[in-house]
Coordinates of C-alpha atoms in Angstrom, one line a residue:
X317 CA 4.1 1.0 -20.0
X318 CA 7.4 0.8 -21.6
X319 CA 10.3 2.7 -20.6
X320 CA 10.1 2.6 -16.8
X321 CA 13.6 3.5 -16.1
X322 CA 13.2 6.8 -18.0
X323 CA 9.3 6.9 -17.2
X324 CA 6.7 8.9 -19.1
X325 CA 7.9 12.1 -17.4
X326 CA 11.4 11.9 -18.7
X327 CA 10.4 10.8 -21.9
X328 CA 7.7 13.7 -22.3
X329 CA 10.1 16.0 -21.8
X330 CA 12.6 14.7 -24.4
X331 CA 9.4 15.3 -27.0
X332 CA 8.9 18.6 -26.2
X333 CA 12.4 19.4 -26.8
X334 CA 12.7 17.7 -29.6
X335 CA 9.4 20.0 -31.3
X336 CA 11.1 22.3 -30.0
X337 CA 14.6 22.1 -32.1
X338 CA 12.6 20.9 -35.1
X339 CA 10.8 24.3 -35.1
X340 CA 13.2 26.1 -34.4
X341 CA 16.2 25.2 -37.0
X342 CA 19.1 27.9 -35.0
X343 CA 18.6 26.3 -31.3
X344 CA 19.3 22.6 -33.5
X345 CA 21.9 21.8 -30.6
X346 CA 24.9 22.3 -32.4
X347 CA 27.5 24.4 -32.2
X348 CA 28.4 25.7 -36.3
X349 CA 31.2 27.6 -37.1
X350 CA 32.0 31.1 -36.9
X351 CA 33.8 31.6 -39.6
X352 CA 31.5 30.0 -41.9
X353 CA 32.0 32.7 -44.5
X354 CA 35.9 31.5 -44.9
X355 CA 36.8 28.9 -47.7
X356 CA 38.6 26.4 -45.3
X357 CA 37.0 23.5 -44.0
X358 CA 33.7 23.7 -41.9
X359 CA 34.3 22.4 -38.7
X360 CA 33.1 19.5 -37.3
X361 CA 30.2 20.0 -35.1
X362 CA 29.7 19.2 -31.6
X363 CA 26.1 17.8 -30.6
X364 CA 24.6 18.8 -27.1
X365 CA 22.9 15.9 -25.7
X366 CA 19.7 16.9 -23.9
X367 CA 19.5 17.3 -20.8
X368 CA 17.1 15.2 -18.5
X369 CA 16.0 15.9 -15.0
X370 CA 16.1 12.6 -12.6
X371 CA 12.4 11.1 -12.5
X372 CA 10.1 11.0 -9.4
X373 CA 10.3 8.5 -7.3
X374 CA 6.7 8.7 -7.2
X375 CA 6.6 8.8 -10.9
X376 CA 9.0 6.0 -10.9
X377 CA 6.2 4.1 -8.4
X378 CA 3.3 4.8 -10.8
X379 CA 4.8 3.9 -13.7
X380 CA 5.8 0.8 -12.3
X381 CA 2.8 0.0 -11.3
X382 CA 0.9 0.7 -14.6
X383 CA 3.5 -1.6 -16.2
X384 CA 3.6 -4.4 -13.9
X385 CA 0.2 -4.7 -12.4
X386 CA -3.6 -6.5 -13.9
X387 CA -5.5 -6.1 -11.9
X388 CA -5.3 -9.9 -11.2
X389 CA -6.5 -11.3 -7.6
X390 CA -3.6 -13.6 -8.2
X391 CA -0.4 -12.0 -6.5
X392 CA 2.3 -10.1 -9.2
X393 CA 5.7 -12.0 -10.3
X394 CA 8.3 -12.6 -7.7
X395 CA 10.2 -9.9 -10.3
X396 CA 7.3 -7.2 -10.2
X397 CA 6.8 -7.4 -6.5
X398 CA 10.6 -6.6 -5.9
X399 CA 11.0 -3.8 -8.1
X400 CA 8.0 -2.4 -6.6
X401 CA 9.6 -2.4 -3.5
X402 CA 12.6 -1.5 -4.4
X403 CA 11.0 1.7 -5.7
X404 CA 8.8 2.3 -2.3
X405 CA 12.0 2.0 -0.3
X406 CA 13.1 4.5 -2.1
X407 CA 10.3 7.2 -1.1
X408 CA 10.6 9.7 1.6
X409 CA 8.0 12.1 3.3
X410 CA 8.8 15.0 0.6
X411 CA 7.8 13.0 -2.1
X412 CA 4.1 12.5 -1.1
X413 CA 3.8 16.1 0.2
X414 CA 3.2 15.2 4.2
X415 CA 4.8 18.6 5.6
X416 CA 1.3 20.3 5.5
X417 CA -0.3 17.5 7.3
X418 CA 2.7 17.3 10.0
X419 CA 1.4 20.9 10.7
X420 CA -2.1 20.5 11.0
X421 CA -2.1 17.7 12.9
X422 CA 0.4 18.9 15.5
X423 CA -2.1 22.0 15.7
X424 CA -5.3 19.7 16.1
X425 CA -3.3 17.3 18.9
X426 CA -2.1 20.9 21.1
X427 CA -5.2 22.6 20.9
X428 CA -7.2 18.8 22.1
X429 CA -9.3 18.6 19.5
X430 CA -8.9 15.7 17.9
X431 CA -11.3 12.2 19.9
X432 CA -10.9 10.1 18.9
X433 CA -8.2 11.0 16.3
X434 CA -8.5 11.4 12.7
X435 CA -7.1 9.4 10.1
X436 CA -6.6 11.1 6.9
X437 CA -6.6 9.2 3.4
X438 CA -5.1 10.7 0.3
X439 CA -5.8 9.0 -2.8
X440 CA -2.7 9.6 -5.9
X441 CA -3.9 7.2 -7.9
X442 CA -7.2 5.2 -8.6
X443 CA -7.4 3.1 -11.6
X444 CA -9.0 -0.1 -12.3
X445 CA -6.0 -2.5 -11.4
X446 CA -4.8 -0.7 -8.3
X447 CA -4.7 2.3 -5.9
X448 CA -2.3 4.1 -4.5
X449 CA -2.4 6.2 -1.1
X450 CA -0.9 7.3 1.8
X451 CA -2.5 7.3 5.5
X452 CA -1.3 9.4 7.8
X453 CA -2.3 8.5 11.8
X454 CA -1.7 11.0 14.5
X455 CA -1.0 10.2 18.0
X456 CA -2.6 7.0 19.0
X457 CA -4.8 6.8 16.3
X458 CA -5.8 2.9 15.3
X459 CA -6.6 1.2 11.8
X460 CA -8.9 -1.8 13.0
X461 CA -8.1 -5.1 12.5
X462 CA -9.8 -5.4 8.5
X463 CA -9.2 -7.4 5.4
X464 CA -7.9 -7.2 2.2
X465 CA -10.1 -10.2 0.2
X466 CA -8.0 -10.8 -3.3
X467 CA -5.9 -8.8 -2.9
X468 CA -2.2 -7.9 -2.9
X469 CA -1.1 -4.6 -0.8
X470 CA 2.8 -3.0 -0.4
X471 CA 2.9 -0.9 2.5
X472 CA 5.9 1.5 3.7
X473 CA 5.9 3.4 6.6
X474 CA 7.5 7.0 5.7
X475 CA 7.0 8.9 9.3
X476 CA 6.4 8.0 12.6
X477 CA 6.5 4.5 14.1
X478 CA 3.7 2.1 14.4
X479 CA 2.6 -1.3 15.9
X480 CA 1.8 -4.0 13.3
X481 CA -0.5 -7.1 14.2
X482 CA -1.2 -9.3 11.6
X483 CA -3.1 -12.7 10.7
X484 CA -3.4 -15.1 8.2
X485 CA -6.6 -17.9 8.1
X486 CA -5.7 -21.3 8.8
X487 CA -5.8 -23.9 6.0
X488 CA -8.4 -25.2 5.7
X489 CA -10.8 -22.8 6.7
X490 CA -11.5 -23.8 11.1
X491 CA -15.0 -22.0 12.2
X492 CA -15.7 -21.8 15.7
X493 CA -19.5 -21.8 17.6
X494 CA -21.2 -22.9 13.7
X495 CA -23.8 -24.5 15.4
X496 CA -24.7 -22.2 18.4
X497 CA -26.3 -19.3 16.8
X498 CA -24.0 -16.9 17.3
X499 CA -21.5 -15.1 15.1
X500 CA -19.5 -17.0 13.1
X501 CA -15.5 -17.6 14.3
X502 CA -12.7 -18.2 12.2
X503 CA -9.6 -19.8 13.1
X504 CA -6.3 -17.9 12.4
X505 CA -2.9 -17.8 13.0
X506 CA -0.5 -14.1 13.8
X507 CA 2.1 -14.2 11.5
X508 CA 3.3 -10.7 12.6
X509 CA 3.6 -8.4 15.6
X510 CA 5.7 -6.1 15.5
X511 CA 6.1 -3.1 18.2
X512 CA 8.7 -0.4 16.1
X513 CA 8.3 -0.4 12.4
X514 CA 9.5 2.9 11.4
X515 CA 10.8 4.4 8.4
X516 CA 13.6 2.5 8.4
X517 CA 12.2 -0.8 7.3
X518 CA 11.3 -2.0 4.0
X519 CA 8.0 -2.2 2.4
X520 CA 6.5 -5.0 2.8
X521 CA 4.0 -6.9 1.1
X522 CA 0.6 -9.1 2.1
X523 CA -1.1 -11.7 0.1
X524 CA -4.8 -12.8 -0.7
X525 CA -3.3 -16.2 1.5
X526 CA -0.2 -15.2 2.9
X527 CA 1.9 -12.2 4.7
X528 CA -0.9 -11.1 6.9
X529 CA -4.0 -10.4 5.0
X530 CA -5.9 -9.3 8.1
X531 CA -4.0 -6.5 9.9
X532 CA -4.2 -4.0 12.6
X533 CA -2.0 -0.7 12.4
X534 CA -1.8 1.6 15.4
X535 CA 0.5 4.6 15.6
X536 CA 2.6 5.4 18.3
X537 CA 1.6 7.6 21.2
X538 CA 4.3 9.7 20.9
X539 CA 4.4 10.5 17.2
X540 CA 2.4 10.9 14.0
X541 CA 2.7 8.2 11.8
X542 CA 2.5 7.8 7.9
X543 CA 2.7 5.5 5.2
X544 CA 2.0 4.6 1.6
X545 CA 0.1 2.1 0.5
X546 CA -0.5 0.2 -3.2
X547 CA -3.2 -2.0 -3.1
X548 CA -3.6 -4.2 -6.2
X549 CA -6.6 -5.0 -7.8
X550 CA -8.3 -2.4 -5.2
X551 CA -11.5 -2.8 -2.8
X552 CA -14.7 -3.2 -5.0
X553 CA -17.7 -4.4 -3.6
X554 CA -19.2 -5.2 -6.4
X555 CA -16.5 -7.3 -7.1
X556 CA -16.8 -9.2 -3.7
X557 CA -13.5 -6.9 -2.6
X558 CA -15.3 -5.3 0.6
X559 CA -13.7 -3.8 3.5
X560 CA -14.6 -6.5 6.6
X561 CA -13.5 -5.5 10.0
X562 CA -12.8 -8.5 13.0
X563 CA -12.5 -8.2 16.6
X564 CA -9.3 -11.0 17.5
X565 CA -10.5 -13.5 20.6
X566 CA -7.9 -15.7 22.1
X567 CA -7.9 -19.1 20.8
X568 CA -8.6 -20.4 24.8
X569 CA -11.6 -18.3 23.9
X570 CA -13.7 -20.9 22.9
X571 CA -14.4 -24.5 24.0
X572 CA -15.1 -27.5 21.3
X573 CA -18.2 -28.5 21.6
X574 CA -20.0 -31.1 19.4
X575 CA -21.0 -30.6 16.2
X576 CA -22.9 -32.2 13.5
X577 CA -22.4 -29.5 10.7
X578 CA -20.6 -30.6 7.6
X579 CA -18.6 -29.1 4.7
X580 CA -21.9 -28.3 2.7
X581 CA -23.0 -26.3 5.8
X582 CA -19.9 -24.5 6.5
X583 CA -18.8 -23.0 3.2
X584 CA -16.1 -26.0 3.1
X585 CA -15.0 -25.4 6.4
X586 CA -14.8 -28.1 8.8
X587 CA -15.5 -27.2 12.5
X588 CA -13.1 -26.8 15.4
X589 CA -13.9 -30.2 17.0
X590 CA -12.2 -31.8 13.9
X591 CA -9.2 -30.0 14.2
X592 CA -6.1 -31.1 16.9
X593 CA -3.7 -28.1 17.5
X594 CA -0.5 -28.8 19.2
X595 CA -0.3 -26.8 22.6
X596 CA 2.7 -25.0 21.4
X597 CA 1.0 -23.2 18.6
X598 CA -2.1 -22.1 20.4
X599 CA -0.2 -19.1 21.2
X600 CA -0.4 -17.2 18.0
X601 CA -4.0 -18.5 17.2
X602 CA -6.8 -16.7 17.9
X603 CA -10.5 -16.7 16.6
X604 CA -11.5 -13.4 14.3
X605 CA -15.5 -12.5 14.5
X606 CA -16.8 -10.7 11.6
X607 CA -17.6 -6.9 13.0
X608 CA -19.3 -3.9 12.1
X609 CA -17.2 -0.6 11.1
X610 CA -16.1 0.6 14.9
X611 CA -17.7 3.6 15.5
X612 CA -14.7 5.4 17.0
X613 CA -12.8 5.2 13.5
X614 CA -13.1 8.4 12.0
X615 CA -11.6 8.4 7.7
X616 CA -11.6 11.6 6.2
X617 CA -10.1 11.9 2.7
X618 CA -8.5 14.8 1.1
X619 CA -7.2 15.4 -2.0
X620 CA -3.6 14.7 -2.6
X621 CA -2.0 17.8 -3.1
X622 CA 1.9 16.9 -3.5
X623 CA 4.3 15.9 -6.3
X624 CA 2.2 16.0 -10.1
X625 CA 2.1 12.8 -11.4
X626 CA 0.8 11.8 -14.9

């Protein structure tokens, strides 16, 4: 979309107005002069620009996105992925509408109602090449450890304060237990823990193969916690873009055993035995096991009821 300082809002708005003068030839804008009936001179008139109202910062996020992203499983331009967060920096709680679910969910957590909590989703956007949503996590509530396959997501936390864990696969792919029968192991490495990211930090981004594809995002127990997400091109299982969930095992976890399994038998991935890790980096690998949904997490969507956006 062209235009993304203004953004289609702005630039809407300067059409109607300008129908609006072209209709209506005595509200032209100008200022003509009185004494028009007098023989002197006419005076020079004075135009009156229009006057535009500041754009959305959610509007400024959508139109953004519509301009900059494909849709592509490769990650956006270095450019594209700055203004994007540039823009999501720049959003507060108001601007998604979360005062009504500050409210309910206070009334849910005092009254004890909520076990395990609820986390709500509320889609803005849905288009072909990306979604955009915000989460909001009351007290203690958890977003398992899942994936985002081909994919590129910005996330900014707007309320609250949450703990982020977060793992990348190590390259080459490093399965654990391929021969043994049991569920298949990958090895990867945390490339983020964080105890306190609040409000106050900048989005930030993951890649399909970098910045912590697999994550886990737990709020605090002492406060609700929100944030917006843009996920780019979004989850499509027909598309091989499925939600998987993992349960994290330390990388002591597992013993090398022997193994006879090759390449064509692992999907390319060579097994654990071939691999040497350096004892100072075992401490931020660990082995991620494919899981079902947990049973405890509890989604519920609801339409999004803030700021229009078109």
């Amino acid at each position: 979309m062209r235009g993304i300082g203004m953004g289609s809002w702005g630039a809407r708005l300067w059409r109607r107005r300008k129908r609006k003068r072209a209709a209506d030839p005595e509200d032209d804008g100008s200022v003509s002069d009185s004494g028009s009936g007098s023989e002197g001179p006419p005076q020079q008139q004075q135009q009156v620009k229009p006057c535009l109202s500041p754009v959305p910062p959610l509007q400024r996020l959508l139109s953004a996105c519509r301009a900059l992203l494909t849709g592509s499983s490769s990650p956006p331009t270095p450019s594209a992925v700055a203004l994007i967060r540039g823009i999501m920096d720049k959003i507060g709680p108001d601007d998604v509408g979360l005062r009504d679910e500050i409210r309910f969910f206070n009334k849910m957590n005092a009254a004890g109602l909520q076990n395990p909590p609820i986390v709500t989703c509320k889609p803005i956007y849905e288009g072909a090449n990306f979604t955009i949503a915000v989460f909001f996590l009351p007290l203690g509530a958890v977003m398992p450890l899942h994936d985002h396959p081909g994919m590129t997501v910005f996330t900014k936390v707007l309320i609250g304060s949450a703990r982020l864990e977060a793992y990348d696969w190590v390259r080459p792919r490093v399965l654990a237990g391929c021969c043994s029968g049991s569920r298949r192991r990958t090895l990867a490495k945390k490339v983020r823990d964080d105890h306190g990211v609040t409000a106050a930090a900048s989005a930030w981004v993951l890649f399909p193969n970098s910045g912590g594809n697999m994550h886990r995002f737990a709020a605090a127990e002492d406060a609700h916690c929100a944030f917006l997400d843009v996920l780019t091109p979004p989850y499509a299982p027909t598309d091989r873009r499925r939600c998987t969930f993992y349960q994290d095992l330390p990388y002591e976890h597992h013993r090398p055993r022997p193994c006879t399994c090759r390449s064509t038998a692992t999907g390319g991935a060579i097994c654990d035995d071939d691999v040497l890790v350096a004892e100072e980096q075992t401490c931020r690998l660990a082995w991620l096991e494919e899981v079902p949904q947990p049973r405890n997490l509890r989604v519920v969507c609801l339409p999004f009821r803030g700021p229009t956006i078109f």
